[in-house]
mmCIF file of C-alpha atoms in Angstrom:
data_model
loop_
_atom_site.group_PDB
_atom_site.id
_atom_site.type_symbol
_atom_site.label_atom_id
_atom_site.label_comp_id
_atom_site.label_asym_id
_atom_site.label_seq_id
_atom_site.Cartn_x
_atom_site.Cartn_y
_atom_site.Cartn_z
ATOM 1 C CA GLU A 833 47.963 -36.858 51.259
ATOM 2 C CA ALA A 834 45.275 -34.408 52.329
ATOM 3 C CA GLY A 835 46.255 -32.006 55.081
ATOM 4 C CA VAL A 836 44.429 -30.954 58.224
ATOM 5 C CA ALA A 837 41.110 -29.337 57.349
ATOM 6 C CA GLN A 838 39.402 -26.678 59.448
ATOM 7 C CA SER A 839 36.165 -24.769 59.128
ATOM 8 C CA PRO A 840 35.028 -22.115 59.134
ATOM 9 C CA ARG A 841 38.038 -20.035 58.135
ATOM 10 C CA TYR A 842 36.647 -16.843 59.588
ATOM 11 C CA LYS A 843 33.985 -16.087 62.161
ATOM 12 C CA ILE A 844 32.719 -12.826 63.609
ATOM 13 C CA ILE A 845 30.411 -12.954 66.622
ATOM 14 C CA GLU A 846 29.285 -10.683 69.421
ATOM 15 C CA LYS A 847 30.360 -11.258 72.986
ATOM 16 C CA ARG A 848 28.240 -13.726 74.940
ATOM 17 C CA GLN A 849 27.346 -15.604 71.750
ATOM 18 C CA SER A 850 28.476 -19.164 71.161
ATOM 19 C CA VAL A 851 30.666 -20.499 68.355
ATOM 20 C CA ALA A 852 31.975 -23.875 67.212
ATOM 21 C CA PHE A 853 34.994 -24.840 65.156
ATOM 22 C CA TRP A 854 35.543 -28.092 63.303
ATOM 23 C CA CYS A 855 38.738 -29.985 62.524
ATOM 24 C CA ASN A 856 39.413 -33.031 60.379
ATOM 25 C CA PRO A 857 42.948 -34.341 60.973
ATOM 26 C CA ILE A 858 45.177 -36.174 58.537
ATOM 27 C CA SER A 859 43.842 -39.675 57.994
ATOM 28 C CA GLY A 860 45.308 -42.168 60.424
ATOM 29 C CA HIS A 861 46.741 -39.596 62.813
ATOM 30 C CA ALA A 862 46.086 -40.671 66.377
ATOM 31 C CA THR A 863 46.798 -37.399 68.159
ATOM 32 C CA LEU A 864 44.910 -34.142 67.672
ATOM 33 C CA TYR A 865 45.664 -30.735 69.159
ATOM 34 C CA TRP A 866 43.803 -27.441 69.462
ATOM 35 C CA TYR A 867 45.888 -24.300 69.866
ATOM 36 C CA GLN A 868 44.905 -20.692 70.483
ATOM 37 C CA GLN A 869 47.100 -18.037 68.850
ATOM 38 C CA ILE A 870 46.451 -14.475 69.961
ATOM 39 C CA LEU A 871 47.764 -11.769 67.655
ATOM 40 C CA GLY A 872 51.486 -11.245 68.169
ATOM 41 C CA GLN A 873 51.914 -14.378 70.281
ATOM 42 C CA GLY A 874 52.901 -17.958 69.671
ATOM 43 C CA PRO A 875 50.302 -20.731 69.706
ATOM 44 C CA LYS A 876 49.205 -21.979 73.121
ATOM 45 C CA LEU A 877 47.974 -25.552 73.529
ATOM 46 C CA LEU A 878 44.351 -25.709 74.687
ATOM 47 C CA ILE A 879 43.687 -29.439 74.508
ATOM 48 C CA GLN A 880 45.310 -32.621 73.224
ATOM 49 C CA PHE A 881 43.473 -35.822 72.282
ATOM 50 C CA GLN A 882 44.931 -39.268 71.788
ATOM 51 C CA ASN A 883 42.390 -41.136 69.704
ATOM 52 C CA ASN A 884 39.227 -39.970 71.473
ATOM 53 C CA GLY A 885 40.668 -39.557 74.961
ATOM 54 C CA VAL A 886 41.885 -36.284 76.471
ATOM 55 C CA VAL A 887 45.600 -36.226 77.310
ATOM 56 C CA ASP A 888 46.040 -32.604 78.345
ATOM 57 C CA ASP A 889 43.441 -29.886 78.829
ATOM 58 C CA SER A 890 45.242 -27.963 81.550
ATOM 59 C CA GLN A 891 45.078 -24.662 79.666
ATOM 60 C CA LEU A 892 41.495 -24.987 78.438
ATOM 61 C CA PRO A 893 39.160 -22.447 80.140
ATOM 62 C CA LYS A 894 36.635 -25.092 81.024
ATOM 63 C CA ASP A 895 33.983 -22.667 82.204
ATOM 64 C CA ARG A 896 33.452 -21.559 78.606
ATOM 65 C CA PHE A 897 35.427 -23.841 76.293
ATOM 66 C CA SER A 898 34.625 -27.453 75.489
ATOM 67 C CA ALA A 899 36.001 -29.898 72.950
ATOM 68 C CA GLU A 900 35.291 -33.388 71.789
ATOM 69 C CA ARG A 901 36.769 -35.803 69.308
ATOM 70 C CA LEU A 902 34.220 -37.952 67.585
ATOM 71 C CA LYS A 903 35.168 -41.623 67.175
ATOM 72 C CA GLY A 904 38.823 -40.654 67.374
ATOM 73 C CA VAL A 905 38.699 -38.727 64.086
ATOM 74 C CA ASP A 906 37.026 -35.295 63.698
ATOM 75 C CA SER A 907 36.991 -32.783 66.515
ATOM 76 C CA THR A 908 34.941 -29.757 67.487
ATOM 77 C CA LEU A 909 35.917 -26.903 69.779
ATOM 78 C CA LYS A 910 33.142 -24.785 71.257
ATOM 79 C CA ILE A 911 33.139 -21.477 73.074
ATOM 80 C CA GLN A 912 30.048 -20.533 75.083
ATOM 81 C CA PRO A 913 29.736 -17.688 75.932
ATOM 82 C CA ALA A 914 32.476 -15.871 74.039
ATOM 83 C CA LYS A 915 34.441 -12.984 75.525
ATOM 84 C CA LEU A 916 36.349 -10.222 73.774
ATOM 85 C CA GLU A 917 39.661 -11.809 74.801
ATOM 86 C CA ASP A 918 38.768 -14.972 72.876
ATOM 87 C CA SER A 919 39.552 -13.145 69.626
ATOM 88 C CA ALA A 920 42.358 -15.216 68.152
ATOM 89 C CA VAL A 921 43.255 -17.785 65.531
ATOM 90 C CA TYR A 922 42.319 -21.313 66.558
ATOM 91 C CA LEU A 923 44.695 -23.843 65.063
ATOM 92 C CA CYS A 924 44.133 -27.553 64.825
ATOM 93 C CA ALA A 925 47.079 -29.912 64.402
ATOM 94 C CA SER A 926 47.551 -33.656 64.229
ATOM 95 C CA SER A 927 50.427 -36.078 64.582
ATOM 96 C CA PRO A 928 50.663 -39.753 63.653
ATOM 97 C CA GLY A 929 51.876 -41.299 66.918
ATOM 98 C CA ALA A 930 49.572 -42.650 69.573
ATOM 99 C CA SER A 931 51.860 -41.532 72.373
ATOM 100 C CA GLY A 932 51.392 -37.815 71.720
ATOM 101 C CA GLY A 933 55.093 -37.363 72.283
ATOM 102 C CA PRO A 934 57.660 -34.996 70.798
ATOM 103 C CA GLU A 935 56.989 -35.572 67.109
ATOM 104 C CA THR A 936 56.251 -33.347 64.127
ATOM 105 C CA GLN A 937 52.798 -31.830 64.204
ATOM 106 C CA TYR A 938 50.882 -30.946 61.033
ATOM 107 C CA PHE A 939 48.786 -27.810 61.242
ATOM 108 C CA GLY A 940 45.579 -26.768 59.543
ATOM 109 C CA PRO A 941 45.017 -23.236 58.192
ATOM 110 C CA GLY A 942 43.240 -22.082 61.338
ATOM 111 C CA THR A 943 39.961 -20.352 62.121
ATOM 112 C CA ARG A 944 40.213 -16.624 62.718
ATOM 113 C CA LEU A 945 37.686 -15.545 65.382
ATOM 114 C CA LEU A 946 36.748 -11.957 66.078
ATOM 115 C CA VAL A 947 34.545 -11.247 69.082
ATOM 116 C CA LEU A 948 32.890 -7.805 69.067
ATOM 117 C CA LYS B 661 58.220 -23.078 83.788
ATOM 118 C CA GLN B 662 59.540 -23.112 80.235
ATOM 119 C CA GLU B 663 59.683 -19.737 78.502
ATOM 120 C CA VAL B 664 60.684 -19.356 74.868
ATOM 121 C CA THR B 665 61.860 -16.013 73.524
ATOM 122 C CA GLN B 666 62.620 -14.999 69.966
ATOM 123 C CA ILE B 667 64.728 -12.057 68.953
ATOM 124 C CA PRO B 668 64.321 -9.966 66.903
ATOM 125 C CA ALA B 669 60.533 -9.631 66.731
ATOM 126 C CA ALA B 670 60.774 -8.314 63.183
ATOM 127 C CA LEU B 671 63.479 -8.213 60.560
ATOM 128 C CA SER B 672 63.690 -6.664 57.109
ATOM 129 C CA VAL B 673 66.591 -7.542 54.816
ATOM 130 C CA PRO B 674 67.467 -7.153 51.131
ATOM 131 C CA GLU B 675 67.322 -10.207 48.924
ATOM 132 C CA GLY B 676 70.442 -12.354 48.932
ATOM 133 C CA GLU B 677 71.490 -11.709 52.509
ATOM 134 C CA ASN B 678 72.354 -14.499 54.897
ATOM 135 C CA LEU B 679 70.501 -14.101 58.161
ATOM 136 C CA VAL B 680 70.178 -15.605 61.614
ATOM 137 C CA LEU B 681 67.056 -15.893 63.731
ATOM 138 C CA ASN B 682 67.459 -16.516 67.444
ATOM 139 C CA CYS B 683 65.451 -18.597 69.885
ATOM 140 C CA SER B 684 66.132 -18.821 73.634
ATOM 141 C CA PHE B 685 64.565 -21.181 76.149
ATOM 142 C CA THR B 686 64.830 -21.162 79.938
ATOM 143 C CA ASP B 687 64.545 -24.903 80.696
ATOM 144 C CA SER B 688 67.282 -26.987 79.084
ATOM 145 C CA ALA B 689 65.436 -30.270 79.744
ATOM 146 C CA ILE B 690 63.993 -30.467 76.248
ATOM 147 C CA TYR B 691 63.366 -33.474 74.025
ATOM 148 C CA ASN B 692 63.582 -31.512 70.817
ATOM 149 C CA LEU B 693 63.193 -28.086 69.289
ATOM 150 C CA GLN B 694 61.262 -27.304 66.120
ATOM 151 C CA TRP B 695 61.323 -24.377 63.784
ATOM 152 C CA PHE B 696 58.097 -23.508 61.978
ATOM 153 C CA ARG B 697 57.130 -21.101 59.254
ATOM 154 C CA GLN B 698 53.776 -19.310 59.292
ATOM 155 C CA ASP B 699 52.459 -17.447 56.267
ATOM 156 C CA PRO B 700 49.703 -14.827 56.712
ATOM 157 C CA GLY B 701 46.304 -16.439 57.109
ATOM 158 C CA LYS B 702 47.771 -19.917 57.109
ATOM 159 C CA GLY B 703 48.780 -22.554 59.588
ATOM 160 C CA LEU B 704 52.274 -23.554 60.628
ATOM 161 C CA THR B 705 54.651 -25.600 58.507
ATOM 162 C CA SER B 706 57.431 -27.517 60.216
ATOM 163 C CA LEU B 707 60.832 -26.638 58.772
ATOM 164 C CA LEU B 708 63.340 -28.450 60.950
ATOM 165 C CA LEU B 709 63.230 -30.606 64.067
ATOM 166 C CA ILE B 710 66.384 -30.998 66.153
ATOM 167 C CA GLN B 711 66.505 -33.797 68.698
ATOM 168 C CA SER B 712 68.108 -32.989 72.050
ATOM 169 C CA SER B 713 71.046 -35.265 71.168
ATOM 170 C CA GLN B 714 71.732 -33.391 67.930
ATOM 171 C CA ARG B 715 73.669 -30.192 67.373
ATOM 172 C CA GLU B 716 72.175 -29.151 64.066
ATOM 173 C CA GLN B 717 69.866 -30.007 61.196
ATOM 174 C CA THR B 718 69.955 -28.830 57.605
ATOM 175 C CA SER B 719 67.359 -28.604 54.871
ATOM 176 C CA GLY B 720 68.270 -26.801 51.681
ATOM 177 C CA ARG B 721 69.157 -23.217 52.515
ATOM 178 C CA LEU B 722 68.082 -23.646 56.132
ATOM 179 C CA ASN B 723 70.319 -24.716 58.984
ATOM 180 C CA ALA B 724 69.198 -24.919 62.587
ATOM 181 C CA SER B 725 71.537 -25.395 65.524
ATOM 182 C CA LEU B 726 70.828 -26.304 69.128
ATOM 183 C CA ASP B 727 72.892 -25.577 72.234
ATOM 184 C CA LYS B 728 71.035 -26.987 75.215
ATOM 185 C CA SER B 729 73.594 -25.853 77.768
ATOM 186 C CA SER B 730 73.123 -22.212 76.834
ATOM 187 C CA GLY B 731 69.406 -22.556 76.097
ATOM 188 C CA ARG B 732 69.704 -21.346 72.529
ATOM 189 C CA SER B 733 68.792 -22.324 69.014
ATOM 190 C CA THR B 734 69.474 -20.430 65.824
ATOM 191 C CA LEU B 735 67.942 -20.699 62.390
ATOM 192 C CA TYR B 736 70.298 -19.708 59.613
ATOM 193 C CA ILE B 737 68.826 -18.804 56.221
ATOM 194 C CA ALA B 738 71.306 -18.593 53.369
ATOM 195 C CA ALA B 739 70.838 -16.366 50.349
ATOM 196 C CA SER B 740 67.433 -15.101 51.414
ATOM 197 C CA GLN B 741 64.660 -14.716 48.829
ATOM 198 C CA PRO B 742 61.389 -12.737 48.824
ATOM 199 C CA GLY B 743 59.573 -16.065 49.109
ATOM 200 C CA ASP B 744 61.178 -16.528 52.527
ATOM 201 C CA SER B 745 59.050 -13.669 53.874
ATOM 202 C CA ALA B 746 56.944 -15.114 56.703
ATOM 203 C CA THR B 747 56.854 -15.422 60.471
ATOM 204 C CA TYR B 748 59.273 -17.965 61.905
ATOM 205 C CA LEU B 749 58.399 -19.657 65.187
ATOM 206 C CA CYS B 750 60.461 -21.946 67.361
ATOM 207 C CA ALA B 751 58.930 -24.411 69.794
ATOM 208 C CA ALA B 752 60.592 -26.446 72.526
ATOM 209 C CA TYR B 753 59.216 -29.810 73.677
ATOM 210 C CA THR B 754 59.994 -29.854 77.374
ATOM 211 C CA SER B 755 60.202 -32.906 79.611
ATOM 212 C CA GLY B 756 58.399 -31.104 82.407
ATOM 213 C CA THR B 757 55.364 -30.039 80.408
ATOM 214 C CA TYR B 758 55.306 -32.756 77.692
ATOM 215 C CA LYS B 759 54.054 -30.237 75.156
ATOM 216 C CA TYR B 760 55.480 -27.741 72.725
ATOM 217 C CA ILE B 761 56.007 -24.259 74.126
ATOM 218 C CA PHE B 762 56.147 -21.702 71.345
ATOM 219 C CA GLY B 763 58.051 -18.451 71.060
ATOM 220 C CA THR B 764 56.328 -15.306 69.843
ATOM 221 C CA GLY B 765 57.999 -15.478 66.446
ATOM 222 C CA THR B 766 60.209 -13.368 64.207
ATOM 223 C CA ARG B 767 58.426 -11.637 61.335
ATOM 224 C CA LEU B 768 60.799 -11.672 58.357
ATOM 225 C CA LYS B 769 60.491 -9.559 55.255
ATOM 226 C CA VAL B 770 62.922 -10.072 52.380
ATOM 227 C CA LEU B 771 62.941 -7.167 49.973
ATOM 228 C CA ALA B 772 63.394 -7.743 46.232
#
């Protein structure tokens, strides 16, 4: 079974520029998550989708971050404009259940973003 | 508000040692607790998931225990190997937040 795919793997941009990340979850997984992991910290949930609906986006900085899940499959996360403090690894994860409950999540390799 | 702490932040041991990684959480109202492994430049891999009704889970050389009353979980690694070198993260799924709250991780290095 193919795992969670993410692209690009690395991205370097200047502050105030925009950037987009893409995630393709494991086939058939109903729930998709985007996490932000700042160096030396644990991942922090930014947004959770169930199929193509948003379940939790309480920690998403909505003035600059946006995310969508196309037809309940692929997802994109966008930052516009980027700030220095957005430098982090952005992890995408998926889980099979439609309830988005306490089940095992499968993580992609992440996109490492550096904002200069 | 759930807070998850992992001690130590870093650990270096010789090959063959048995070791214990610690995870503490402030809110005992959890559904489960997971231990993950993260290799440099890679995502997280789930190692063990302990349901709130369970005391421990085992997989190969790994054993994780959960004590909700004291707000602690430990990950025991037997006969450590250089291939075990990675960062180990614990995450608690809390009834109040309905999401996983992660600790900051323990960076383990096993020396050959």
